[in-house]
């Protein structure tokens, strides 16, 4: 042990004794920090930070951990590194140190906030070889700053020194970093470090441009991912060596897989390393809704483990669609994002930008939710979802199938299916395809929403799942490409779909586009199963022969469904059921032309088959994507009908009005059911201004899972439970924003 490391270890030991992170039990602090707060300050704030008031706000909002700006682009303490830019109004003050001391005195844990991937001109001139360069050797800029290259000594030496300095001075409990992953996929760095390191790894020069079909670009993508994991590991070694084993470095991650992919942050690999998952995912957008936060919570915990914590930064300022950093977000909007996340297992973390606000309404927003969380903490952590439907995803699919259009190819199909499941109140968990073998025993049904790029390993796992009796719902182009996005000769799962293309998939660069808006397409409900008719007759309808298939439930009075996509011919095996066929495009305008040129084809929109104990639904029609885009209720109904047909019995039924996001969990000896009321005039357009109660809601769970007692954590009272026909049933009279029912 060198003298330097001895001193660091000794200092860390002293700190550990004084810090609240070592307490009554041996559970590390990052497993006990359930409520978070962050005043994310500006360079002006050292001159006006009212620490006394903010300590009161910590107390009022019951936070247990705070995130305090330390260094990176801007230092909030007098750093000994002359190029570490100190806040313009710092005036020699050690604001970070003062706040850290105050928080520790108040019994709070402290994460030092870093924001580190760019610098001012003086730094660039001192270390020109630490900065990202374009193909012409010119530095990449972000506004007036220069972007540091992740393969340079800025990350290997300089930032670790800054981390050690902060630990030596102020002893935070851990670190976050907003920009730790460096420059994203949008640009390739050609600096000397990158040229050399990439050559060492790939044996050739850096790719000249982004080209998903080019071997060197693919290598560059994988190499870039690997470097982020190296940085993650390096930073953790640095902070733990200097600050003790629990002084973790937690970076920052997004709740969006596409955002993770853009910045080479492999959510699954990171979760495998992380002690806690710090999420920068501050608000909803109109396309994905509040329910996306519940989905994020479940996705992250499925990777991280349900015993670990996933706090999420939640904007208390107006953050979308307009962006007003110092104005209050409508309280109902901020509250619903918090509640939706908590239902998915996320820990709330209020976030303000700046330490002084003239719009003071935002200070009142988080308190009630945080107090409720404190009172009900035992029901909100260390629980596992009760769900038999898995909604599959894979970050590699986002990269190599999504390529330059992941929103359309990957996100929209996933979101459409997620929305359909939420609308139908079908409990589900997001399943990473790499974990399918692990997860397969608790699932009855796997849904593959347009997972175009699947590896042979994924194909093998899906096949094992079905062989073991699991049902499958696959949509769109699932399985048409390999893990690089190269066309396969046919669907990789053609034997399970019981249908074939007969020709290889087109290269992704030539992928067909949906028809223009001047054309419309439809799906025809299988004519031989046509139901009764009450309407005009054209004289050429086929005869009525029987009941329609259960996947067409609710469509008795129509023979067509609006579609909007395109389909091509498939050959199906004998014995499959094809309940929907394609009606090709015909004009929408002028109205005189809007008649079907080809009313009937044999092109399947949905192919159903039975395999021993398993059911397989292959839906070539991209109804999931269409639902995400157009919100036609028929599309949601069709998707949920198909999942119900595949899944059979479900562990939860909730009947009653409204859009309710349902999350069912198990803890030893009890069930915990979150019902989040998303019914509002602002459901599909932020912000929500008014919460509208809905009810009554009739809830049923299998009687085998409960013992007939229900307690509600929002509305006072214990609804009566009726045990009938193997089901436990109770009624919740009304829900304003959310309700949590504990069944024992
Ligand atoms: Zn570089």
Coordinates of C-alpha atoms and ligand atoms in Angstrom, one line a residue, residues 130-133 148-152 189-195 223, ligand 1:
X130 CA -8.4 15.3 -25.3
X131 CA -11.2 16.5 -27.5
X132 CA -13.5 14.9 -30.1
X133 CA -12.7 15.7 -33.7
X148 CA -14.2 15.9 -24.6
X149 CA -13.4 12.5 -26.2
X150 CA -14.4 9.5 -24.2
X151 CA -11.3 7.7 -25.3
X152 CA -8.9 10.4 -24.0
X189 CA -14.8 11.0 -33.3
X190 CA -11.6 10.8 -35.4
X191 CA -9.2 12.0 -32.8
X192 CA -5.8 10.3 -32.5
X193 CA -7.0 8.3 -29.4
X194 CA -10.0 6.9 -31.2
X195 CA -8.0 6.1 -34.4
X223 CA -16.6 -0.8 -29.5
Ligands
LIG1 ZN1 -11.9 10.5 -29.9

